[in-house]
Short mmCIF file of C-alpha atoms and ligand atoms in Angstrom, two decimals:
data_model
loop_
_atom_site.label_atom_id
_atom_site.label_comp_id
_atom_site.label_asym_id
_atom_site.label_seq_id
_atom_site.Cartn_x
_atom_site.Cartn_y
_atom_site.Cartn_z
CA MET A 1 141.81 167.65 78.24
CA ASN A 2 138.89 170.33 76.99
CA ILE A 3 139.56 168.11 73.91
CA LEU A 4 136.31 165.36 73.21
CA ASN A 5 136.33 161.74 71.86
CA GLU A 6 134.86 161.21 68.31
CA PHE A 7 131.67 160.71 68.00
CA GLU A 8 128.97 161.08 65.67
CA TYR A 9 126.09 163.92 65.87
CA TYR A 10 122.73 163.39 65.11
CA ALA A 11 120.15 166.08 64.91
CA PRO A 12 116.92 164.48 64.35
CA LYS A 13 113.67 166.82 63.66
CA THR A 14 110.78 164.84 65.13
CA LYS A 15 110.38 163.19 68.05
CA SER A 16 109.52 159.28 66.81
CA GLU A 17 113.09 160.21 64.66
CA ALA A 18 114.63 160.66 67.65
CA LEU A 19 113.26 157.73 69.78
CA GLU A 20 114.36 155.35 66.11
CA LEU A 21 117.52 157.09 67.07
CA VAL A 22 117.73 156.23 71.08
CA LYS A 23 117.02 152.39 69.61
CA SER A 24 118.85 151.24 66.56
CA LEU A 25 122.54 153.28 68.17
CA GLY A 26 121.92 151.98 71.90
CA SER A 27 123.80 152.30 74.88
CA SER A 28 126.74 153.15 72.37
CA ALA A 29 125.20 157.13 72.19
CA LYS A 30 124.04 159.70 74.25
CA VAL A 31 121.01 161.87 74.20
CA LEU A 32 122.24 165.71 73.90
CA ALA A 33 119.90 167.99 75.43
CA GLY A 34 121.20 171.17 77.51
CA GLY A 35 124.26 169.90 77.60
CA THR A 36 125.38 172.10 81.11
CA ASP A 37 126.34 167.68 82.08
CA LEU A 38 127.25 166.23 79.55
CA ILE A 39 129.93 168.48 78.02
CA ILE A 40 131.52 168.40 80.79
CA MET A 41 131.52 164.81 81.79
CA MET A 42 132.55 164.64 78.19
CA LYS A 43 135.06 166.44 78.49
CA GLU A 44 137.00 165.47 81.72
CA LYS A 45 136.43 161.62 79.56
CA MET A 46 134.10 159.95 82.45
CA ILE A 47 132.08 159.18 79.01
CA LYS A 48 133.12 158.80 75.57
CA PRO A 49 129.80 158.08 73.73
CA GLU A 50 130.04 157.09 69.96
CA ALA A 51 127.11 159.59 69.27
CA ILE A 52 125.29 161.75 70.31
CA ILE A 53 121.03 162.37 69.79
CA ASP A 54 120.71 166.04 69.99
CA ILE A 55 116.91 166.99 71.81
CA SER A 56 116.95 170.45 72.54
CA ASN A 57 115.39 171.67 68.83
CA LEU A 58 112.31 168.95 69.39
CA ASP A 59 109.13 171.05 69.92
CA GLU A 60 107.14 167.96 71.03
CA LEU A 61 109.64 167.87 73.91
CA LYS A 62 109.36 171.87 75.36
CA GLY A 63 106.44 173.61 77.16
CA ILE A 64 105.21 174.01 80.16
CA VAL A 65 100.91 173.44 79.90
CA CYS A 66 98.95 174.55 83.35
CA LYS A 67 95.63 173.36 83.38
CA ASP A 68 92.89 174.49 85.51
CA GLY A 69 92.46 172.93 88.55
CA GLN A 70 94.25 169.82 86.65
CA GLY A 71 97.81 170.48 87.56
CA ALA A 72 100.64 170.53 84.76
CA GLU A 73 103.09 169.02 82.48
CA ILE A 74 106.41 170.14 81.78
CA GLY A 75 107.80 168.90 78.58
CA ALA A 76 111.70 167.53 79.85
CA CYS A 77 113.46 169.69 77.33
CA THR A 78 112.30 172.95 78.28
CA THR A 79 114.64 174.68 80.22
CA ILE A 80 114.93 175.40 83.95
CA ALA A 81 114.85 179.59 83.02
CA GLU A 82 111.41 178.95 81.60
CA ILE A 83 110.68 177.05 84.57
CA GLU A 84 112.30 180.16 86.62
CA PHE A 85 110.31 182.66 85.19
CA SER A 86 107.31 180.71 84.90
CA LYS A 87 104.07 182.96 86.22
CA ASP A 88 101.78 180.23 85.65
CA LEU A 89 103.89 177.74 87.79
CA GLU A 90 103.99 179.88 90.21
CA LYS A 91 101.12 179.90 90.99
CA LYS A 92 100.36 176.56 91.60
CA TYR A 93 104.61 175.02 92.30
CA SER A 94 106.16 177.55 93.58
CA ALA A 95 108.80 174.77 95.53
CA LEU A 96 109.87 174.25 92.10
CA THR A 97 109.83 177.65 90.28
CA TYR A 98 112.02 178.86 93.49
CA ALA A 99 114.52 175.64 92.83
CA ALA A 100 114.68 176.31 89.02
CA GLY A 101 115.57 179.32 90.29
CA GLU A 102 118.95 179.07 92.63
CA LEU A 103 120.47 176.42 89.95
CA GLY A 104 123.84 177.41 88.87
CA SER A 105 123.90 180.88 87.60
CA ASN A 106 122.13 182.69 83.98
CA GLN A 107 123.79 181.13 81.25
CA VAL A 108 123.07 177.79 83.29
CA ARG A 109 119.70 178.15 83.56
CA VAL A 110 119.66 179.41 80.09
CA MET A 111 120.79 175.90 78.63
CA ALA A 112 119.44 173.63 81.46
CA THR A 113 116.69 171.60 81.27
CA ILE A 114 114.59 169.77 83.93
CA GLY A 115 114.61 166.51 81.92
CA GLY A 116 118.69 166.81 81.93
CA ASN A 117 118.51 168.11 85.71
CA CYS A 118 116.56 164.60 86.54
CA CYS A 119 118.09 162.20 83.95
CA HIS A 120 121.74 162.90 84.66
CA SER A 121 120.12 162.12 88.61
CA SER A 122 122.93 163.42 91.06
CA PRO A 123 121.73 163.20 94.28
CA ALA A 124 122.50 167.01 95.46
CA ALA A 125 119.99 168.38 91.58
CA GLU A 126 118.47 170.38 92.56
CA THR A 127 114.98 170.06 91.48
CA PRO A 128 114.00 165.75 92.08
CA THR A 129 113.72 167.02 95.72
CA PRO A 130 111.08 169.70 94.69
CA LEU A 131 109.52 167.41 92.18
CA SER A 132 109.56 164.21 94.49
CA ALA A 133 107.64 166.48 97.07
CA LEU A 134 104.45 167.57 95.00
CA GLY A 135 104.30 164.88 93.52
CA ALA A 136 105.49 164.28 89.93
CA LYS A 137 105.07 161.34 87.50
CA VAL A 138 108.08 160.97 85.15
CA VAL A 139 107.03 159.69 81.76
CA ILE A 140 109.33 158.11 79.94
CA SER A 141 108.62 156.96 76.39
CA GLY A 142 110.38 154.55 74.15
CA LEU A 143 109.19 153.46 70.47
CA ALA A 144 106.93 150.50 72.18
CA GLY A 145 104.72 153.41 74.22
CA GLU A 146 105.10 155.87 77.38
CA ARG A 147 105.12 154.63 81.18
CA GLU A 148 105.14 156.88 83.93
CA LEU A 149 107.04 156.57 86.46
CA PRO A 150 106.98 158.98 90.48
CA MET A 151 109.90 161.66 90.36
CA GLU A 152 111.64 159.17 93.96
CA ASP A 153 111.60 155.89 91.67
CA PHE A 154 112.71 156.89 89.15
CA ILE A 155 116.48 158.02 90.29
CA GLN A 156 117.88 155.13 91.87
CA GLY A 157 121.05 156.52 92.55
CA ASN A 158 123.91 158.89 91.94
CA ARG A 159 123.86 158.61 88.22
CA LYS A 160 121.51 155.99 88.16
CA ASN A 161 117.95 155.52 87.10
CA ASP A 162 115.20 153.72 85.60
CA LEU A 163 115.36 154.63 81.87
CA GLN A 164 116.25 151.92 79.74
CA PRO A 165 117.74 150.86 76.22
CA GLY A 166 115.30 153.00 74.20
CA GLU A 167 113.61 155.03 76.03
CA ILE A 168 114.19 159.03 76.95
CA VAL A 169 112.37 161.47 79.16
CA SER A 170 109.73 162.90 77.43
CA LYS A 171 108.05 165.45 80.36
CA PHE A 172 107.08 165.48 83.15
CA ILE A 173 103.64 165.24 85.18
CA LEU A 174 102.77 167.02 88.01
CA PRO A 175 98.59 166.84 89.96
CA GLU A 176 97.57 169.67 90.95
CA PRO A 177 98.20 171.31 94.29
CA ALA A 178 95.47 169.73 96.95
CA LYS A 179 93.07 171.88 98.82
CA LYS A 180 94.35 174.10 102.37
CA SER A 181 98.52 173.41 100.97
CA ALA A 182 101.62 174.49 100.46
CA CYS A 183 105.39 173.10 99.00
CA ARG A 184 108.13 174.87 100.43
CA TYR A 185 112.06 174.03 99.03
CA GLY A 186 115.32 175.66 100.63
CA TYR A 187 118.63 174.31 100.73
CA ILE A 188 122.14 174.72 102.83
CA GLY A 189 125.30 175.52 99.96
CA LEU A 190 128.90 177.05 100.35
CA ARG A 191 127.42 180.66 99.22
CA ASN A 192 124.19 181.97 97.64
CA ALA A 193 125.50 181.56 93.61
CA MET A 194 127.00 178.78 91.81
CA GLU A 195 127.56 176.22 94.54
CA ILE A 196 126.20 172.43 94.52
CA ASP A 197 123.93 171.87 98.04
CA ALA A 198 125.39 170.33 100.82
CA VAL A 199 121.90 169.67 101.58
CA ASN A 200 118.56 170.80 100.02
CA MET A 201 114.90 169.40 101.32
CA ALA A 202 110.92 170.20 100.17
CA VAL A 203 108.22 169.31 102.37
CA ASN A 204 105.08 169.71 101.88
CA ILE A 205 101.84 169.90 104.26
CA THR A 206 97.95 169.48 102.98
CA LEU A 207 95.48 170.57 106.16
CA GLU A 208 92.00 168.81 107.72
CA ASP A 209 89.01 171.40 105.84
CA ASP A 210 89.88 173.05 109.98
CA GLY A 211 92.45 174.37 108.45
CA THR A 212 94.96 173.59 111.66
CA LYS A 213 95.48 169.42 111.84
CA ILE A 214 97.26 167.78 109.07
CA LYS A 215 96.14 165.88 106.38
CA ASP A 216 99.37 165.11 104.67
CA VAL A 217 103.02 165.72 104.84
CA LYS A 218 105.69 164.86 103.07
CA LEU A 219 109.13 165.24 103.04
CA VAL A 220 112.31 164.62 100.58
CA MET A 221 115.64 165.03 101.04
CA GLY A 222 118.35 165.64 98.50
CA SER A 223 121.87 165.36 98.55
CA VAL A 224 122.08 163.53 102.34
CA SER A 225 121.59 159.57 100.09
CA PRO A 226 121.92 158.43 96.53
CA ARG A 227 118.55 158.98 94.90
CA PRO A 228 116.40 161.72 96.94
CA LEU A 229 115.06 160.41 99.96
CA VAL A 230 111.28 160.21 100.66
CA SER A 231 111.14 160.55 104.81
CA GLU A 232 109.31 157.42 106.65
CA LEU A 233 108.80 158.46 110.15
CA ILE A 234 107.20 162.35 109.21
CA PRO A 235 104.08 160.64 108.13
CA GLY A 236 103.38 158.75 110.85
CA LEU A 237 104.80 161.63 113.36
CA LEU A 238 102.91 164.51 111.92
CA LYS A 239 99.25 163.18 110.34
CA GLY A 240 96.46 164.48 112.15
CA THR A 241 98.46 166.70 115.48
CA GLU A 242 99.00 170.95 114.72
CA LEU A 243 102.41 171.76 114.96
CA THR A 244 103.75 173.14 117.74
CA GLU A 245 107.49 173.55 119.06
CA GLU A 246 107.49 170.43 120.07
CA LEU A 247 107.01 168.37 116.70
CA ILE A 248 108.30 170.98 115.09
CA VAL A 249 112.13 169.84 116.55
CA LYS A 250 110.41 166.13 117.07
CA ALA A 251 110.79 166.34 113.52
CA GLY A 252 113.71 167.59 112.53
CA GLU A 253 115.34 164.48 115.08
CA ALA A 254 113.22 162.31 112.18
CA ALA A 255 115.30 163.58 109.64
CA GLN A 256 118.23 163.21 110.81
CA SER A 257 117.92 159.77 111.48
CA GLU A 258 117.34 159.10 108.21
CA ALA A 259 119.70 161.13 106.35
CA LYS A 260 122.53 158.83 105.22
CA PRO A 261 125.24 162.09 104.35
CA ILE A 262 128.63 161.55 103.40
CA THR A 263 131.56 163.68 103.75
CA ASP A 264 132.94 164.52 100.30
CA VAL A 265 134.30 168.13 99.14
CA ARG A 266 131.70 170.20 100.14
CA ALA A 267 130.12 168.82 103.80
CA SER A 268 130.97 166.88 106.38
CA ALA A 269 128.39 164.21 107.08
CA GLU A 270 128.53 165.95 110.41
CA TYR A 271 127.90 169.01 109.70
CA ARG A 272 125.26 167.75 106.63
CA ARG A 273 123.52 166.30 109.43
CA ASP A 274 123.10 169.44 111.31
CA VAL A 275 121.81 170.89 108.48
CA VAL A 276 118.78 168.42 107.52
CA GLY A 277 117.40 169.13 110.71
CA ALA A 278 118.03 172.41 110.78
CA LEU A 279 116.46 171.98 107.28
CA ALA A 280 113.86 170.20 108.35
CA ARG A 281 112.57 171.96 111.10
CA ARG A 282 112.35 175.59 109.16
CA LEU A 283 110.45 173.85 105.66
CA VAL A 284 107.66 171.86 108.23
CA LYS A 285 107.17 175.16 110.23
CA GLU A 286 107.19 177.96 106.85
CA ALA A 287 104.95 175.10 105.03
CA TYR A 288 102.51 174.51 107.55
CA GLU A 289 102.12 178.62 108.09
CA ALA A 290 101.70 178.55 104.62
CA ALA A 291 99.53 175.69 104.52
CA LYS A 292 96.67 177.73 107.10
CA GLU A 293 96.95 180.73 104.90
CA ALA A 294 96.19 178.86 101.56
CA MET B 1 136.94 162.70 61.48
CA LYS B 2 136.21 164.43 58.32
CA LYS B 3 134.75 167.88 59.07
CA GLN B 4 131.52 169.15 57.59
CA LEU B 5 130.81 172.57 55.93
CA ILE B 6 128.37 174.13 58.30
CA THR B 7 126.55 177.79 58.55
CA LEU B 8 126.94 180.14 61.63
CA ASP B 9 125.52 183.24 61.92
CA ILE B 10 127.05 185.25 63.93
CA ASN B 11 126.28 189.47 64.23
CA ASP B 12 123.98 189.04 61.07
CA GLN B 13 126.49 188.24 59.11
CA LEU B 14 126.72 184.03 58.03
CA TYR B 15 130.18 181.94 58.40
CA GLN B 16 130.76 178.75 56.76
CA VAL B 17 132.96 177.15 58.70
CA ALA B 18 133.97 173.44 58.29
CA VAL B 19 133.86 171.67 61.57
CA THR B 20 133.66 168.31 62.96
CA PRO B 21 131.25 167.35 65.49
CA MET B 22 133.97 167.90 68.44
CA ASP B 23 134.08 171.58 67.77
CA ILE B 24 133.58 173.51 70.37
CA LEU B 25 131.65 177.05 69.96
CA VAL B 26 134.05 179.09 71.66
CA ASP B 27 136.97 177.81 70.41
CA VAL B 28 135.06 177.78 66.20
CA ILE B 29 133.96 181.91 67.33
CA ARG B 30 137.88 182.70 68.66
CA LYS B 31 140.33 180.43 65.87
CA GLU B 32 138.25 179.45 62.67
CA ILE B 33 135.74 182.86 62.56
CA GLY B 34 138.53 184.75 63.90
CA LEU B 35 136.48 186.71 66.55
CA THR B 36 138.42 186.72 69.42
CA GLY B 37 136.72 188.52 71.68
CA THR B 38 134.92 186.00 73.31
CA LYS B 39 136.76 184.60 75.83
CA LYS B 40 137.80 181.08 77.24
CA GLY B 41 138.37 180.74 81.18
CA CYS B 42 137.33 177.41 82.51
CA GLY B 43 136.46 175.92 79.86
CA GLN B 44 133.93 174.36 82.68
CA GLY B 45 130.41 176.19 83.18
CA ASP B 46 132.29 177.76 85.61
CA CYS B 47 133.25 181.68 84.58
CA GLY B 48 131.39 183.17 82.03
CA ALA B 49 134.14 183.91 79.92
CA CYS B 50 132.76 182.95 77.27
CA THR B 51 129.64 184.20 77.26
CA VAL B 52 127.99 184.63 73.72
CA LEU B 53 124.10 185.27 73.00
CA ILE B 54 122.12 182.52 71.15
CA ASP B 55 119.03 183.87 70.22
CA GLY B 56 119.23 186.30 72.23
CA LYS B 57 119.68 184.83 76.01
CA PRO B 58 123.53 184.33 77.67
CA GLN B 59 124.59 180.75 76.87
CA LEU B 60 128.01 179.78 77.34
CA GLY B 61 130.22 178.94 74.18
CA CYS B 62 132.42 176.51 76.96
CA LEU B 63 129.81 173.91 76.64
CA LYS B 64 128.29 173.96 73.38
CA LEU B 65 129.20 172.37 70.01
CA ALA B 66 129.43 174.16 67.60
CA ILE B 67 127.33 171.59 65.20
CA ALA B 68 124.04 172.03 66.89
CA CYS B 69 124.54 175.94 67.24
CA GLN B 70 123.56 175.89 63.31
CA GLY B 71 119.93 177.98 62.34
CA LYS B 72 120.48 179.77 65.16
CA LYS B 73 121.68 183.97 65.98
CA ILE B 74 124.64 184.36 67.92
CA THR B 75 125.68 187.82 69.03
CA THR B 76 129.00 187.74 70.35
CA ILE B 77 130.73 191.08 71.90
CA GLU B 78 131.89 192.41 68.44
CA GLY B 79 128.21 192.67 67.28
CA VAL B 80 127.15 194.96 70.53
CA ALA B 81 128.40 198.11 69.30
CA ASP B 82 126.84 200.18 66.02
CA PRO B 83 127.56 198.38 62.54
CA VAL B 84 127.83 201.12 60.61
CA THR B 85 129.46 203.46 62.44
CA GLY B 86 131.38 201.44 64.68
CA GLU B 87 130.32 203.65 67.63
CA LEU B 88 130.38 201.50 70.66
CA HIS B 89 126.96 200.89 72.71
CA PRO B 90 126.17 203.39 75.54
CA LEU B 91 126.16 199.82 77.80
CA GLN B 92 129.45 199.51 76.74
CA LYS B 93 130.52 203.13 77.54
CA SER B 94 129.39 203.34 80.98
CA PHE B 95 131.14 200.47 81.93
CA LEU B 96 134.18 202.55 80.31
CA ASP B 97 133.34 206.08 82.73
CA HIS B 98 133.05 203.64 85.98
CA GLY B 99 136.31 202.55 85.72
CA ALA B 100 134.33 198.95 85.48
CA VAL B 101 136.87 197.10 83.32
CA GLN B 102 141.01 195.88 84.53
CA CYS B 103 142.30 193.59 82.47
CA GLY B 104 138.94 192.99 80.28
CA PHE B 105 139.44 189.71 80.04
CA CYS B 106 136.19 189.34 81.73
CA THR B 107 134.38 192.55 80.71
CA PRO B 108 132.79 190.32 76.79
CA GLY B 109 130.63 188.02 78.89
CA MET B 110 130.18 190.66 81.25
CA ILE B 111 128.53 192.85 78.66
CA LEU B 112 126.79 190.13 77.04
CA SER B 113 124.91 189.18 80.23
CA SER B 114 123.83 192.40 81.10
CA LYS B 115 122.91 193.59 77.97
CA ALA B 116 120.37 190.49 77.47
CA LEU B 117 119.57 191.95 80.92
CA VAL B 118 118.82 195.28 79.71
CA ASP B 119 117.22 194.39 76.61
CA SER B 120 114.57 192.27 78.53
CA THR B 121 114.60 194.57 81.79
CA PRO B 122 113.29 198.08 81.19
CA ASN B 123 114.60 198.27 84.95
CA PRO B 124 116.58 195.88 86.38
CA SER B 125 116.72 196.32 91.01
CA LYS B 126 120.06 196.01 92.30
CA GLU B 127 119.26 192.67 93.31
CA GLU B 128 118.70 191.03 88.99
CA ILE B 129 121.77 192.61 87.96
CA LYS B 130 123.85 190.83 90.58
CA ARG B 131 121.49 187.66 89.99
CA THR B 132 121.96 187.44 86.65
CA LEU B 133 125.68 188.88 86.83
CA ALA B 134 126.50 185.54 89.59
CA GLY B 135 127.77 183.45 86.61
CA ASN B 136 130.44 185.72 85.48
CA THR B 137 133.81 185.88 87.65
CA CYS B 138 135.97 189.44 88.11
CA ARG B 139 139.36 188.44 88.91
CA CYS B 140 139.77 192.34 89.51
CA THR B 141 137.64 195.42 90.07
CA GLY B 142 134.82 194.13 92.52
CA TYR B 143 132.02 194.08 90.76
CA ILE B 144 131.34 197.29 92.37
CA LEU B 145 132.01 199.52 89.64
CA ILE B 146 130.74 196.75 86.88
CA PHE B 147 127.17 197.26 89.41
CA GLU B 148 127.18 200.86 88.88
CA ALA B 149 127.65 201.00 85.00
CA ILE B 150 125.15 198.91 84.83
CA GLU B 151 123.05 200.92 86.99
CA ALA B 152 124.06 204.01 85.23
CA TYR B 153 122.81 202.84 82.10
CA VAL B 154 119.90 201.64 82.93
CA LYS B 155 118.76 205.50 85.03
CA ALA B 156 120.13 206.68 81.56
CA ARG B 157 117.90 204.51 79.56
CA ALA B 158 115.24 205.65 81.39
CA GLU B 159 115.59 209.58 81.08
CA GLY B 160 115.16 209.07 77.53
CA GLU B 161 119.87 210.12 77.28
CA VAL B 162 120.76 207.33 75.45
CA LYS B 163 118.98 204.91 73.62
C1 FAD C 1 128.71 175.91 85.88
C2 FAD C 1 127.30 175.38 86.10
C3 FAD C 1 126.84 174.99 88.15
C4 FAD C 1 126.00 173.76 87.94
N1 FAD C 1 125.22 174.25 89.33
C5 FAD C 1 123.84 173.18 89.22
C6 FAD C 1 123.09 173.42 90.30
O1 FAD C 1 123.33 174.45 90.70
N2 FAD C 1 122.00 172.49 90.57
C7 FAD C 1 121.32 171.51 89.57
O2 FAD C 1 120.73 170.42 90.24
N3 FAD C 1 123.32 170.84 88.88
C8 FAD C 1 124.05 172.33 88.74
N4 FAD C 1 124.80 171.79 87.24
C9 FAD C 1 124.14 170.88 86.53
C10 FAD C 1 123.06 171.05 85.45
O3 FAD C 1 123.28 172.30 84.76
C11 FAD C 1 122.42 170.33 85.51
O4 FAD C 1 122.00 169.28 85.83
C12 FAD C 1 120.90 169.91 84.35
O5 FAD C 1 119.85 170.27 84.69
C13 FAD C 1 121.76 169.61 83.37
O6 FAD C 1 120.34 169.53 82.27
P1 FAD C 1 120.95 169.58 80.72
O7 FAD C 1 120.21 169.94 79.84
O8 FAD C 1 122.67 170.81 80.48
O9 FAD C 1 121.70 167.89 80.72
P2 FAD C 1 122.69 167.31 79.70
O10 FAD C 1 123.99 167.71 80.06
O11 FAD C 1 122.19 167.73 78.36
O12 FAD C 1 122.03 166.03 79.70
C14 FAD C 1 122.97 165.05 81.41
C15 FAD C 1 122.40 163.79 81.25
O13 FAD C 1 121.10 163.73 80.83
C16 FAD C 1 120.67 162.59 80.17
N5 FAD C 1 119.45 163.19 79.52
C17 FAD C 1 119.06 165.04 79.24
N6 FAD C 1 118.19 164.45 78.86
C18 FAD C 1 117.64 163.17 79.06
C19 FAD C 1 115.77 162.94 78.18
N7 FAD C 1 114.57 163.65 78.36
N8 FAD C 1 115.67 161.70 78.49
C20 FAD C 1 116.54 160.68 79.08
N9 FAD C 1 118.40 161.59 79.14
C21 FAD C 1 118.18 162.43 78.79
C22 FAD C 1 122.07 162.75 79.10
O14 FAD C 1 122.43 161.86 78.15
C23 FAD C 1 122.76 163.00 80.06
O15 FAD C 1 123.75 161.86 80.83
C24 FAD C 1 125.73 173.03 86.58
C25 FAD C 1 126.34 172.72 85.89
C26 FAD C 1 126.92 173.81 85.95
C27 FAD C 1 127.74 173.43 84.24
S1 FES C 2 135.31 179.14 79.77
FE1 FES C 2 132.72 178.98 79.98
S2 FES C 2 132.32 179.49 81.31
FE2 FES C 2 134.12 179.62 81.65
S1 FES C 3 138.57 193.04 84.54
FE1 FES C 3 140.47 191.79 84.34
S2 FES C 3 138.59 189.35 84.88
FE2 FES C 3 137.21 191.48 85.19
#
């Protein structure tokens, strides 16, 4: 079982060399970052690439740049552990650094990259949910140039995304958080460590200048749809309001009505729907309270 | 498939080994190089038995291509004791003193994961120790003695009793 199929190994020295290889080797090749998804899929014979293009050593694809008042950029090959421990990111995007710290185990976080987490495009993945809620854009590079997509449009289904032949993800761009805003992430799984989320969710709330009325709200759910699910009902329900217990209950019901959970080894659809309600109520409240303090 | 010669830096020693791109690091370390302290449990990233330090950070040998580890510094359990005298590292001694080793299968991974933590954190809390070891499964000790061994080492180090 643990024997890999035969492949050629390439370790390009620069991003442009990597893009040349990705283009010329085409769909028979796979890009290798941390390998924590790819090597397992190869061991399980779910895929049999003829070539592996190792991009994990490319400095051009690594690193976190937080600019004062101007958001942040995170290279695709930045590891989950680097994100978890980034003090700069934590100040502005604690929902993301918290989610990063909840992915897998310490060893997995040291190896795994944020690019790999998004490109593997598992519905249960940890980081796409907070990235969407924070308004992140995915920067996709090919030999012809770069293009950008909102995180939630990049992932299109279970293990499906918008990457075209010859393209890789090079970085993520996070907008500066709005004044009087806060984003919160939460998940429910079978245990604390080393589990795959049954449901995860992130809620980002911005308040009016008065510091009480909701100006903007984005609620994103993971693991209850083949792709990150951005609630369409929540903004209509909460915008312009001062949050009340009644609205919190309604927000839970709205999220539940939109979720499309399935039953699998980790949880039943019924349980997932309950969890969606509980998480939505908790996170809407937490994000609202935190935005008041912001 | 044709093998190629690569150089791996393990415990500050350079090893030339012939590998194919498919060869997994933990297998090369155990079977080609003969350092059998590193264990292989699940082969799937779940148990942490195969943990080695790569450039000082704990990584899973069962999910790494050996060929991708050229130019990196690898530390296995054989590299933790004093290279000259062979004396065990005080963290290792603390594991022994506290009965934190039973069958020993998880121990190399436990030591390397906790060594990376104590090397980078002067005074890790119990919570940090637990979080760090969440990816190292032990089916014998029940973990408590392992946490105690690490805490005792950290305390002794803070008091200047050991390095
Ligand atoms: C024990 C264990 C526990 C885990 N727990 C969790 C968890 O709790 N939550 C979670 O979300 N995930 C979890 N994972 C899954 C995995 O660790 C993450 O998805 C990780 O972020 C993948 O990143 P990677 O760098 O290892 O990707 P790789 O395995 O290197 O790549 C994954 C896929 O993305 C492609 N790819 C990678 N980078 C790029 C790029 N820049 N451009 C284009 N394509 C690219 C690869 O070709 C491959 O198809 C776990 C894995 C293990 C082994
Ligand atoms: S053998 Fe590598 S994690 Fe289990
Ligand atoms: S001592 Fe036996 S598995 Fe830990």
